Coordinates of C-alpha atoms and ligand atoms in Angstrom, one line a residue:
M36 CA -80.9 71.2 24.2
H37 CA -82.0 67.7 22.3
L38 CA -79.0 68.9 20.1
R39 CA -78.5 66.8 18.0
L40 CA -75.6 66.2 15.2
L41 CA -77.1 65.1 11.6
G42 CA -74.6 63.5 9.6
T43 CA -73.1 66.8 8.7
I44 CA -71.3 67.9 11.8
W45 CA -67.5 67.9 10.7
G46 CA -66.8 67.7 14.3
L47 CA -65.9 64.0 14.2
V48 CA -68.7 64.4 15.9
A49 CA -68.8 62.8 17.1
F50 CA -57.0 42.7 58.4
A51 CA -56.0 41.5 62.7
L52 CA -54.7 44.9 63.6
A53 CA -52.5 45.0 66.4
D54 CA -54.4 47.7 67.6
A55 CA -58.0 48.0 69.7
G56 CA -60.3 50.1 68.8
Q57 CA -60.6 49.7 64.8
H58 CA -64.2 49.3 62.8
P59 CA -64.9 46.3 61.7
L60 CA -63.4 45.5 58.3
S61 CA -66.3 44.5 55.5
A62 CA -66.1 41.4 53.3
G63 CA -63.2 40.5 51.2
S64 CA -61.4 41.4 54.2
W65 CA -58.0 39.1 55.6
S66 CA -59.5 38.9 59.6
G67 CA -59.5 35.5 60.8
R68 CA -56.3 34.6 58.7
R69 CA -52.7 33.6 58.6
W70 CA -50.7 36.4 57.9
D71 CA -49.4 35.1 54.5
D72 CA -53.0 34.2 53.3
P73 CA -53.3 35.9 49.9
P74 CA -56.7 38.6 49.8
D75 CA -59.5 36.7 49.2
P76 CA -60.8 36.4 45.1
D77 CA -63.0 38.5 45.7
A78 CA -61.7 41.2 47.8
T79 CA -62.4 44.9 46.2
G80 CA -60.8 47.2 49.0
H81 CA -58.0 47.5 46.4
L82 CA -60.7 48.5 43.8
L83 CA -62.3 50.9 45.6
F84 CA -59.4 52.2 46.7
D85 CA -57.6 52.9 43.2
T86 CA -61.1 54.7 41.6
A87 CA -61.8 56.9 45.0
V88 CA -57.6 58.3 44.8
N89 CA -58.0 58.9 40.9
L90 CA -61.5 60.2 41.1
L91 CA -61.5 63.8 38.7
K92 CA -58.2 62.5 37.2
H93 CA -58.5 61.8 33.6
W94 CA -55.4 59.3 33.0
S95 CA -56.8 56.6 35.5
N96 CA -60.5 57.4 33.9
A97 CA -59.4 56.5 30.7
Y98 CA -57.6 53.6 31.5
H99 CA -60.2 51.7 33.6
R100 CA -63.3 53.1 31.8
N101 CA -66.2 51.3 33.9
G102 CA -66.4 53.7 36.5
H103 CA -67.9 52.5 39.6
N104 CA -68.3 55.6 42.2
V105 CA -71.7 58.1 41.9
V106 CA -70.0 61.1 44.1
S107 CA -71.5 64.2 45.4
V108 CA -69.3 66.7 44.2
A109 CA -69.8 70.6 44.6
I110 CA -68.2 73.6 42.2
P111 CA -67.9 76.9 43.9
P112 CA -69.6 80.5 43.1
G113 CA -67.7 82.3 40.6
T114 CA -66.3 79.0 38.6
L115 CA -66.1 79.4 34.9
L116 CA -67.6 76.9 32.6
Y117 CA -67.9 76.9 28.7
H118 CA -70.4 76.3 26.4
G119 CA -69.7 75.4 22.4
R120 CA -72.2 75.8 19.5
A121 CA -72.2 75.9 16.1
K122 CA -74.2 76.5 12.8
L123 CA -74.6 73.4 11.8
F124 CA -75.6 71.5 15.0
Y125 CA -79.5 70.9 14.1
H126 CA -81.8 70.3 17.1
S127 CA -83.3 67.1 17.6
Q128 CA -86.9 68.3 16.5
G129 CA -85.9 69.3 13.2
G130 CA -84.3 72.5 12.2
I131 CA -80.7 74.4 12.4
Y132 CA -80.0 75.7 15.8
D133 CA -79.9 79.0 15.6
P134 CA -75.9 79.8 17.6
T135 CA -76.5 83.3 18.4
E136 CA -78.9 81.9 21.4
P137 CA -77.4 80.3 24.2
P138 CA -78.9 77.4 25.9
T139 CA -82.0 77.5 28.4
G140 CA -82.8 74.2 29.3
P141 CA -80.6 71.1 30.2
E142 CA -77.5 71.2 28.2
W143 CA -73.4 70.7 28.4
L144 CA -70.6 72.7 29.7
T145 CA -66.7 71.8 30.3
P146 CA -64.3 73.1 32.5
D147 CA -61.9 73.6 29.5
E148 CA -62.2 76.0 26.7
D149 CA -60.8 74.1 24.5
H150 CA -63.2 71.5 24.5
A151 CA -66.1 73.8 24.4
L152 CA -64.8 75.6 20.8
Y153 CA -64.8 72.0 19.2
F154 CA -68.2 72.5 19.1
S155 CA -67.8 75.8 18.0
A156 CA -65.7 75.0 15.5
W157 CA -68.1 76.1 12.2
E158 CA -68.8 79.4 13.0
G159 CA -69.8 78.9 16.4
H160 CA -69.9 80.8 20.1
L161 CA -67.8 79.8 22.6
Y162 CA -70.0 80.9 25.9
T163 CA -68.5 81.5 29.2
Y164 CA -70.8 81.2 32.2
T165 CA -70.2 81.7 35.9
A166 CA -71.8 79.8 38.7
T167 CA -73.4 82.3 40.5
R168 CA -73.9 79.9 43.8
E169 CA -72.2 76.3 44.8
L170 CA -73.5 74.1 42.0
R171 CA -74.4 70.3 43.7
L172 CA -73.7 67.7 41.2
L173 CA -73.7 63.8 40.7
Y174 CA -70.1 62.6 39.4
F175 CA -69.8 59.1 37.5
D176 CA -66.2 58.1 37.3
G177 CA -64.9 56.3 34.4
T178 CA -64.9 57.1 31.0
S179 CA -69.0 58.1 31.7
A180 CA -69.7 60.1 28.6
A181 CA -68.4 57.7 26.7
V182 CA -71.4 56.1 24.6
L183 CA -70.4 52.3 24.3
P184 CA -71.9 49.1 25.4
T185 CA -69.0 47.9 27.1
G186 CA -70.0 49.5 30.7
T187 CA -69.1 52.8 30.6
Q188 CA -72.4 53.8 31.3
D189 CA -73.9 51.1 33.6
T190 CA -74.3 53.3 36.8
Q191 CA -76.3 55.6 34.8
D192 CA -78.3 53.2 33.3
V193 CA -78.9 51.5 37.1
I194 CA -80.3 54.8 37.8
I195 CA -82.3 55.6 34.7
Y196 CA -83.5 51.8 34.2
G197 CA -82.9 49.8 37.1
N198 CA -81.6 48.0 35.1
V199 CA -78.1 47.3 32.7
T200 CA -79.6 45.0 29.9
E201 CA -79.8 46.9 26.7
F202 CA -77.6 49.5 24.6
H203 CA -79.3 53.5 25.5
W204 CA -77.4 55.2 22.8
S205 CA -78.8 58.3 23.0
P206 CA -76.8 61.3 25.3
F207 CA -80.3 63.3 24.3
I208 CA -82.3 60.9 26.0
R209 CA -80.1 60.2 29.2
I210 CA -79.9 64.3 29.7
T211 CA -84.0 64.4 30.2
Q212 CA -83.9 61.0 31.9
L213 CA -81.1 62.1 34.3
C214 CA -82.2 65.8 34.8
D215 CA -86.0 64.4 35.6
W216 CA -84.5 62.5 37.8
A217 CA -82.4 64.7 39.4
Q218 CA -85.3 67.3 40.4
K219 CA -86.3 65.3 43.4
Y220 CA -82.8 66.2 45.2
R221 CA -82.8 69.8 43.2
L222 CA -79.1 68.5 42.0
D223 CA -77.8 70.9 39.3
G224 CA -76.5 68.1 37.0
F225 CA -73.9 65.0 37.0
V226 CA -70.1 65.5 36.0
R227 CA -68.7 63.0 33.8
M228 CA -65.8 62.2 31.1
E229 CA -65.2 61.3 27.8
F230 CA -62.0 62.5 26.3
D231 CA -62.2 65.7 28.7
F232 CA -64.5 66.3 31.8
E233 CA -68.4 67.4 31.2
I234 CA -71.3 68.8 33.1
M235 CA -74.6 67.7 32.2
Y236 CA -76.8 70.9 33.1
C237 CA -80.5 70.8 34.3
N238 CA -81.4 74.1 33.8
F239 CA -78.9 76.8 32.1
T240 CA -81.6 79.4 33.5
D241 CA -80.6 78.7 37.3
G242 CA -77.2 78.8 39.0
L243 CA -75.5 80.1 35.9
K244 CA -74.7 83.4 35.0
L245 CA -73.5 84.3 31.3
I246 CA -70.3 86.3 31.1
S247 CA -69.3 86.2 27.8
D248 CA -70.2 85.5 24.1
V249 CA -67.4 85.2 21.7
D250 CA -68.5 84.1 18.0
V251 CA -65.3 82.7 17.6
V252 CA -62.6 82.0 14.2
P253 CA -63.9 79.1 12.4
A254 CA -61.6 76.2 12.4
V255 CA -62.2 75.1 8.9
F256 CA -64.6 77.4 6.3
D257 CA -65.6 80.7 5.6
P258 CA -63.2 83.1 7.2
P259 CA -64.1 86.0 8.8
E260 CA -64.3 89.1 6.4
G261 CA -61.0 90.4 6.6
W262 CA -58.9 87.4 7.7
V263 CA -55.4 86.6 6.2
G264 CA -53.7 83.3 6.3
S265 CA -54.8 79.7 7.0
L266 CA -57.6 78.4 9.4
R267 CA -57.2 76.0 12.2
P268 CA -57.4 72.7 10.8
K269 CA -59.8 70.7 12.4
N270 CA -57.7 67.9 13.1
L271 CA -56.0 69.9 15.6
V272 CA -59.0 71.4 17.0
A273 CA -60.0 68.0 17.8
Y274 CA -56.4 67.3 19.0
E275 CA -56.5 69.8 21.3
T276 CA -59.5 68.5 23.5
I277 CA -57.3 65.5 23.9
V278 CA -54.9 67.6 25.0
A279 CA -57.4 69.5 27.0
G280 CA -58.4 66.1 29.0
N281 CA -54.8 65.3 29.4
W282 CA -54.4 68.6 31.0
H283 CA -56.1 66.5 34.0
N284 CA -54.3 63.7 34.4
W285 CA -52.4 63.8 37.5
E286 CA -54.0 66.3 39.2
P287 CA -57.2 66.2 39.7
L288 CA -60.0 68.5 37.9
A289 CA -59.4 71.5 40.0
G290 CA -62.8 73.9 40.1
M291 CA -65.1 70.4 41.9
H292 CA -64.9 69.2 45.3
V293 CA -65.3 65.9 45.9
D294 CA -67.2 64.8 49.0
Y295 CA -65.8 61.4 50.1
S296 CA -68.2 61.4 53.1
K297 CA -70.6 60.7 50.2
L298 CA -69.1 58.6 48.1
I299 CA -71.2 55.4 46.3
S300 CA -69.7 52.5 45.4
F301 CA -70.3 49.4 43.4
Y302 CA -67.5 47.9 44.5
D303 CA -68.8 48.4 48.5
P304 CA -68.9 44.6 49.3
K305 CA -72.3 44.7 50.1
Y306 CA -73.4 44.5 46.5
R307 CA -73.1 41.4 46.6
S308 CA -75.0 40.6 43.1
L309 CA -72.2 42.0 41.0
V310 CA -69.1 39.4 42.8
E311 CA -70.5 36.9 40.4
L312 CA -70.1 38.2 36.9
R313 CA -66.5 39.8 38.4
R314 CA -65.4 36.3 39.4
K315 CA -65.7 35.8 35.7
A316 CA -63.7 38.8 34.2
S317 CA -60.2 38.8 33.4
S318 CA -60.2 42.2 33.9
R319 CA -61.4 45.5 35.1
S320 CA -62.7 46.3 31.8
E321 CA -65.3 43.3 32.5
H322 CA -66.4 44.9 35.4
R323 CA -70.3 45.8 34.7
L324 CA -73.1 46.0 36.7
Q325 CA -75.2 43.7 34.9
N326 CA -77.5 41.2 36.2
I327 CA -77.5 43.9 39.3
S328 CA -80.3 42.4 41.6
A329 CA -83.4 44.3 43.0
S330 CA -82.3 44.6 46.3
D331 CA -78.9 46.1 45.4
V332 CA -80.7 48.2 43.2
H333 CA -82.5 48.6 46.4
T334 CA -79.7 49.5 48.8
L335 CA -78.5 51.8 45.8
F336 CA -81.4 54.3 45.7
D337 CA -81.6 54.1 49.6
D338 CA -77.9 55.2 49.8
L339 CA -78.3 57.7 47.4
D340 CA -81.5 59.1 49.1
D341 CA -78.9 59.2 52.3
I342 CA -76.4 61.0 50.8
L343 CA -78.7 63.3 48.4
T344 CA -80.8 64.2 51.6
R345 CA -78.6 64.7 54.2
A346 CA -78.2 67.4 56.5
P347 CA -75.6 70.2 55.1
T348 CA -74.2 70.2 58.7
D349 CA -73.7 66.3 59.0
R350 CA -70.3 66.3 57.1
G351 CA -69.0 63.1 58.5
S352 CA -65.2 62.9 59.9
R353 CA -63.9 65.7 57.7
F354 CA -61.3 63.9 57.5
D355 CA -59.1 64.4 54.1
W356 CA -59.7 61.0 52.8
R357 CA -58.3 62.2 49.1
G358 CA -54.8 63.5 50.8
L359 CA -54.6 60.0 52.8
M360 CA -54.7 58.1 49.6
R361 CA -52.7 60.3 47.5
H362 CA -50.3 59.8 50.4
I363 CA -49.9 56.1 50.3
V364 CA -49.6 56.3 46.3
E365 CA -46.9 58.6 46.6
Q366 CA -45.8 56.6 49.0
F367 CA -45.9 53.4 47.2
A368 CA -46.4 54.1 43.2
D369 CA -42.8 54.6 42.5
R370 CA -41.0 52.4 44.6
L371 CA -43.1 49.3 43.8
Q372 CA -42.5 49.8 40.1
Y373 CA -39.0 50.1 40.6
L374 CA -38.8 47.0 42.6
Q375 CA -40.7 45.3 39.9
H376 CA -38.1 46.8 37.2
L377 CA -35.3 45.3 39.9
V378 CA -37.1 41.8 40.3
H379 CA -36.7 41.9 36.6
A380 CA -33.5 43.0 36.1
Q381 CA -31.7 40.0 34.7
D382 CA -34.2 39.4 32.1
D383 CA -34.1 42.8 30.7
R384 CA -30.4 43.2 30.7
R385 CA -29.1 44.0 27.7
P386 CA -25.4 44.5 27.3
G387 CA -24.2 48.5 27.2
E388 CA -27.6 49.7 28.0
D389 CA -27.6 50.4 32.0
G390 CA -24.1 51.1 33.5
E391 CA -25.5 49.2 36.4
P392 CA -24.3 46.2 37.7
H393 CA -27.4 43.6 37.6
D394 CA -25.1 40.9 38.2
I395 CA -26.9 38.5 40.7
A396 CA -25.3 39.5 43.9
S397 CA -25.4 43.1 43.2
L398 CA -29.3 42.5 42.9
I399 CA -30.0 40.6 45.9
F400 CA -28.4 43.2 47.9
N401 CA -30.5 45.9 45.9
I402 CA -34.0 44.6 46.1
R403 CA -33.2 43.6 49.8
Q404 CA -32.1 47.4 49.8
Q405 CA -35.7 48.3 48.1
V406 CA -38.0 45.9 50.3
L407 CA -36.2 47.5 53.6
T408 CA -36.2 51.2 52.7
M409 CA -40.6 51.0 52.0
L410 CA -40.8 48.6 55.6
A411 CA -38.4 50.7 57.6
P412 CA -41.5 52.8 59.4
Y413 CA -42.9 49.6 60.5
I414 CA -39.6 47.6 61.6
S415 CA -39.2 47.8 65.4
R416 CA -35.5 47.9 66.2
R417 CA -36.1 46.2 70.0
S418 CA -37.7 42.9 67.8
F419 CA -35.0 41.8 66.7
A420 CA -33.3 41.1 70.1
T421 CA -35.5 38.0 71.1
L422 CA -35.2 36.7 67.3
P423 CA -31.1 36.7 66.3
G424 CA -29.4 35.5 63.9
G425 CA -32.3 35.8 61.2
A426 CA -34.7 33.7 62.7
L427 CA -38.0 36.0 62.4
N428 CA -41.2 34.0 63.3
D429 CA -44.7 34.5 62.3
T430 CA -45.2 36.7 65.3
W431 CA -43.1 39.1 63.9
Y432 CA -43.9 39.2 60.2
E433 CA -47.7 39.6 61.8
Q434 CA -46.8 42.3 63.6
T435 CA -44.7 43.9 61.8
I436 CA -48.0 43.4 58.8
A437 CA -50.2 44.7 61.0
R438 CA -48.6 47.8 61.9
C439 CA -47.9 49.2 58.0
T440 CA -51.6 48.1 57.4
S441 CA -52.9 50.2 60.3
A442 CA -50.5 53.0 60.6
H443 CA -52.4 55.6 58.1
T444 CA -56.1 54.9 60.0
A445 CA -55.4 53.5 63.3
H446 CA -56.0 56.9 64.4
L447 CA -58.9 58.2 63.3
N448 CA -62.1 58.4 65.5
T449 CA -65.1 56.8 63.7
T450 CA -67.6 58.4 66.1
Q451 CA -68.3 60.7 63.3
F452 CA -68.3 58.6 60.1
T453 CA -70.7 58.2 57.4
P454 CA -71.9 54.6 56.4
Q455 CA -69.6 55.3 53.6
E456 CA -66.3 56.8 55.1
H457 CA -66.3 53.2 57.0
V458 CA -66.0 51.1 53.5
L459 CA -63.2 53.9 52.4
K460 CA -61.4 53.4 55.3
S461 CA -61.3 49.4 54.9
A462 CA -61.0 49.9 51.8
V463 CA -57.2 52.1 52.5
E464 CA -56.5 49.0 54.7
E465 CA -57.3 46.0 52.4
T466 CA -54.8 48.3 50.0
L467 CA -52.1 48.5 52.4
H468 CA -52.7 44.8 53.9
E469 CA -51.5 43.6 50.2
I470 CA -48.8 46.1 49.8
C471 CA -47.3 44.8 53.2
R472 CA -47.7 41.8 53.0
T473 CA -45.7 41.2 49.4
L474 CA -43.1 42.9 51.1
V475 CA -42.7 41.4 54.2
L476 CA -43.0 38.1 52.3
I477 CA -40.0 38.9 50.2
W478 CA -38.7 40.5 53.5
R479 CA -38.8 36.7 54.5
T480 CA -36.2 35.7 52.1
A481 CA -34.7 38.7 51.7
Y482 CA -33.4 39.4 55.0
T483 CA -30.8 36.5 54.9
S484 CA -30.1 36.4 51.5
E485 CA -26.8 38.1 51.6
S486 CA -25.0 35.6 52.8
I487 CA -26.1 33.2 49.9
I488 CA -23.3 32.4 47.8
S489 CA -25.0 29.2 45.2
F490 CA -25.6 30.8 41.7
D491 CA -28.5 28.6 41.2
Q492 CA -30.2 29.4 45.3
Q493 CA -29.8 33.3 44.5
L494 CA -31.4 32.9 41.3
G495 CA -34.3 31.0 42.6
L496 CA -34.6 33.8 45.1
V497 CA -35.2 36.4 42.7
E498 CA -37.6 34.0 40.6
G499 CA -40.0 33.6 43.3
W500 CA -39.6 37.5 44.3
K501 CA -40.4 38.2 40.6
S502 CA -43.5 36.3 40.8
E503 CA -44.9 37.9 44.1
M504 CA -44.1 41.4 42.4
D505 CA -45.8 40.6 39.2
R506 CA -49.0 39.4 40.8
L507 CA -48.9 42.9 43.5
I508 CA -48.3 44.9 40.5
N509 CA -51.2 43.1 38.4
W510 CA -53.8 42.8 41.5
L511 CA -53.1 46.5 42.1
D512 CA -53.5 47.5 38.0
W513 CA -52.5 51.5 39.4
A514 CA -52.8 53.6 36.4
V515 CA -50.0 55.6 37.2
W516 CA -48.3 52.2 36.1
Q517 CA -48.7 52.5 32.7
Q518 CA -46.8 55.2 30.4
C519 CA -44.9 55.2 27.1
S520 CA -41.9 53.5 26.6
P521 CA -39.6 54.5 25.2
A522 CA -40.8 58.3 26.7
C523 CA -42.6 60.4 23.7
S524 CA -40.6 62.5 21.7
E525 CA -41.1 66.2 21.7
D526 CA -43.1 66.7 19.0
H527 CA -45.5 63.8 20.5
M528 CA -47.7 63.6 23.2
C529 CA -48.2 60.2 25.4
S530 CA -52.0 59.5 25.3
V531 CA -54.6 56.9 26.4
P532 CA -56.9 56.0 23.7
Q533 CA -60.4 57.8 23.4
W534 CA -63.5 57.3 22.1
P535 CA -65.0 58.4 20.3
F536 CA -62.1 59.6 17.7
D537 CA -59.0 58.4 18.7
G538 CA -58.5 54.5 19.3
I539 CA -62.1 53.4 20.8
L540 CA -64.6 52.8 18.7
N541 CA -66.5 50.1 20.4
G542 CA -64.9 49.8 24.0
T543 CA -63.2 46.3 23.2
E544 CA -59.9 48.2 22.4
R545 CA -57.2 48.1 24.6
S546 CA -56.6 51.5 26.8
T547 CA -52.6 51.1 26.7
P548 CA -50.8 54.8 26.4
R549 CA -48.7 55.3 23.0
C550 CA -47.5 58.6 21.6
I551 CA -49.7 60.7 19.4
S552 CA -48.4 63.8 16.9
K553 CA -49.0 67.4 18.2
L554 CA -49.0 68.1 15.0
H555 CA -50.4 65.4 12.7
W556 CA -52.6 63.5 14.8
K557 CA -55.8 62.7 12.5
P558 CA -59.2 60.9 14.4
N559 CA -59.2 57.7 13.3
N560 CA -62.7 57.0 12.0
W561 CA -63.0 60.0 10.2
R562 CA -65.7 58.8 7.4
P563 CA -66.8 61.2 4.6
S564 CA -70.2 62.5 5.5
A565 CA -73.3 62.0 2.7
T566 CA -74.2 65.5 3.3
A567 CA -71.0 67.2 3.2
G568 CA -69.0 66.3 0.2
D569 CA -66.3 69.0 1.0
G570 CA -64.5 67.8 3.6
M571 CA -67.2 67.2 6.7
Y572 CA -66.9 64.5 9.0
S573 CA -69.5 62.7 11.5
L574 CA -69.5 60.5 14.1
G575 CA -73.0 59.4 15.4
G576 CA -73.6 59.5 19.6
Q577 CA -71.4 63.0 19.9
H578 CA -73.2 65.6 21.9
Q579 CA -72.4 69.3 21.5
I580 CA -70.6 71.3 24.4
Ligands
NAG715 C1 -85.3 46.7 32.8 O1 -85.7 48.0 32.9 C2 -86.7 48.2 32.1 C3 -86.8 49.7 32.3 O2 -87.1 50.0 33.7 C4 -87.9 47.4 31.8 O3 -88.8 47.5 31.1 C5 -87.4 46.2 31.7 O4 -88.4 45.4 32.0 C6 -86.2 45.7 32.6 N1 -85.4 44.0 32.6 C7 -84.9 43.2 33.0 C8 -84.9 42.0 32.5 O5 -85.4 43.4 34.3
NAG716 C1 -84.9 76.7 35.6 O1 -84.8 78.1 36.5 C2 -85.3 78.7 36.0 C3 -85.0 79.9 37.6 O2 -85.1 79.4 39.0 C4 -86.7 78.6 37.3 O3 -88.0 79.7 36.5 C5 -87.9 77.3 35.7 O4 -88.8 77.0 36.1 C6 -86.6 76.4 35.9 N1 -87.0 75.4 35.1 C7 -87.0 74.0 34.9 C8 -87.5 73.4 33.9 O5 -87.3 73.8 36.1
NAG717 C1 -76.7 36.8 34.1 O1 -78.1 37.0 33.8 C2 -78.5 36.1 32.2 C3 -79.7 36.6 31.5 O2 -80.4 35.9 32.9 C4 -77.7 35.2 32.5 O3 -77.6 34.2 30.9 C5 -76.2 35.2 32.6 O4 -75.1 33.5 33.2 C6 -75.9 36.3 34.0 N1 -74.3 36.4 34.3 C7 -74.2 36.0 35.4 C8 -72.7 36.6 36.2 O5 -74.3 35.5 36.4
NAG718 C1 -41.5 34.3 67.9 O1 -40.3 34.9 68.9 C2 -41.2 35.3 69.7 C3 -39.4 35.7 70.8 O2 -38.4 34.4 70.7 C4 -41.6 34.4 70.6 O3 -42.0 34.9 72.0 C5 -42.9 34.0 70.5 O4 -43.5 33.2 70.1 C6 -42.9 33.2 69.2 N1 -43.7 33.2 67.8 C7 -44.1 32.1 67.0 C8 -45.4 31.6 66.5 O5 -42.8 30.9 67.2
NAG719 C1 -64.6 60.1 69.0 O1 -65.4 61.2 69.1 C2 -66.3 61.4 69.7 C3 -67.2 62.0 69.1 O2 -66.2 63.5 68.6 C4 -66.1 61.6 71.1 O3 -67.0 61.5 72.0 C5 -65.1 60.8 71.8 O4 -64.3 61.0 72.9 C6 -63.6 60.7 70.2 N1 -63.0 59.4 71.0 C7 -61.6 59.3 71.0 C8 -60.9 58.2 71.6 O5 -61.2 60.8 71.0
NAG720 C1 -64.5 46.6 17.8 O1 -64.0 47.4 16.7 C2 -62.5 46.6 16.3 C3 -62.1 47.4 15.6 O2 -61.4 48.7 16.7 C4 -63.1 45.5 15.6 O3 -62.0 44.4 15.6 C5 -63.8 44.4 16.0 O4 -64.0 43.4 15.7 C6 -65.2 45.4 17.2 N1 -65.6 44.2 17.7 C7 -67.2 44.2 17.9 C8 -68.1 43.4 19.1 O5 -67.8 44.9 17.0

């Protein structure tokens, strides 16, 4: 370990619920409020929901870079993990590292060959390991391996230093500090993400078996004896690491099991000292753990103690939280996006571009249909008998929202929930409540809208719906809605910018996806190295995998 890239590394291195028996919702909830009250400005349930459903998915964690979750993950025996190292990597204490020797102490592993190959690209080795037993790891979400001063490593800093006051650059110091801390809990390491996922593994001689060692073909110089033709261009070797990360955009990384009953989130409203800074934030990229109070740090360590020393038999409710949250995203993501498109169809309309008649009367009919589609499971046919002619009242709205909000969780027996599961349940309900409330707000005027014939009134309705939808979409800010538009050509891939060599240099950059070339992609910050004038490039802060 303590491998250090000196300047010569080529690698870019570089709610009131109608049902009884609900667990009381935590702070930031909507209890005691009118059905049409907006969410508490300090609410975090939707943030906790969004980060929890996206654990181990690349796209969302690259879009929302600053992670807020710390969660136990397990790697089953037999899982393959890779490590690459090359001739030109240097030991931090000096001296050229011998690439023929696999690591012994703390070092990095990756679940993807193409990620490891990047680090063996100069006459290096690709080492393949298998887990000989279940590996116990702690996962930091977000782009937690990116060495940026803008919050990607706040969670780790709080664990290591107890505060977030300075920028700690060195990944080599960090791995030692985290692995020292890990000993107390007999953790094997940590899962993090940058352009792809990685593992900081604490002891290569414990829990791993080396099963293959290939002296892989170099990418840059010195073709092997007898080689004919070109080698892989270095920019494309680097590009393929981004490709490997993008393999995990929509399905969570395979080979790792997240234990949702052991999910600690800084979006848990009990971490009060983080609220103030969030109020000042203009977007999620400004959600940080700076100014965390000593008592909140104490709470974190108590929670870590709880999850990491819990008896293996205490597995909480064993409910499939990921499955539930995924279902909710599948149920609403495309439909909300399409409804957003419809309420804006008048603005975006360009003659001849779209065969759909988005005249105002059609739009009103179609928008009403879309809202009815989403609310349909929660609307009772009988409820209209006492409210004829469109006289829907507050009781009706409240009951419909309550049914919609609790539909997925009211049945859960909370007796065996871990403390973390109670927080997850609140997060799911808070998220659903706001989706349901917004739909019911639109439905309140859409229900009787088909009989309106005044153009100005029609336009006024759509304008009102538009602002409700814009607000909801912005509040949820789901990464699945970040797409390349227009779609990329066959020769391009849609990708969120990545540190360190694909558009993210200092963390102030936006994470809007764009098309990048499959054939001619180039790192945006390659700089000729002072010590290798022959086409070698360097970037500080990148470690070897
Ligand atoms: C932050 O933590 C470091 C290391 O634990 C400590 O030396 C320093 O005084 C702390 N800073 C503040 C402002 O609490
Ligand atoms: C690494 O694991 C091996 C095998 O369990 C053990 O002998 C060794 O002491 C461990 N090294 C450290 C630094 O804990
Ligand atoms: C965080 O602490 C610093 C230093 O004490 C202070 O200047 C800053 O205003 C605080 N920020 C918030 C959001 O409380
Ligand atoms: C709504 O209408 C129902 C049925 O007519 C009635 O029982 C209920 O009291 C009304 N609620 C409100 C808040 O007006
Ligand atoms: C909830 O689970 C507990 C423990 O498993 C059980 O004793 C209780 O009867 C269950 N309650 C309901 C309403 O099913
Ligand atoms: C961050 O990098 C961008 C270019 O990517 C630059 O325009 C900006 O000034 C830099 N900000 C800081 C604080 O270094």
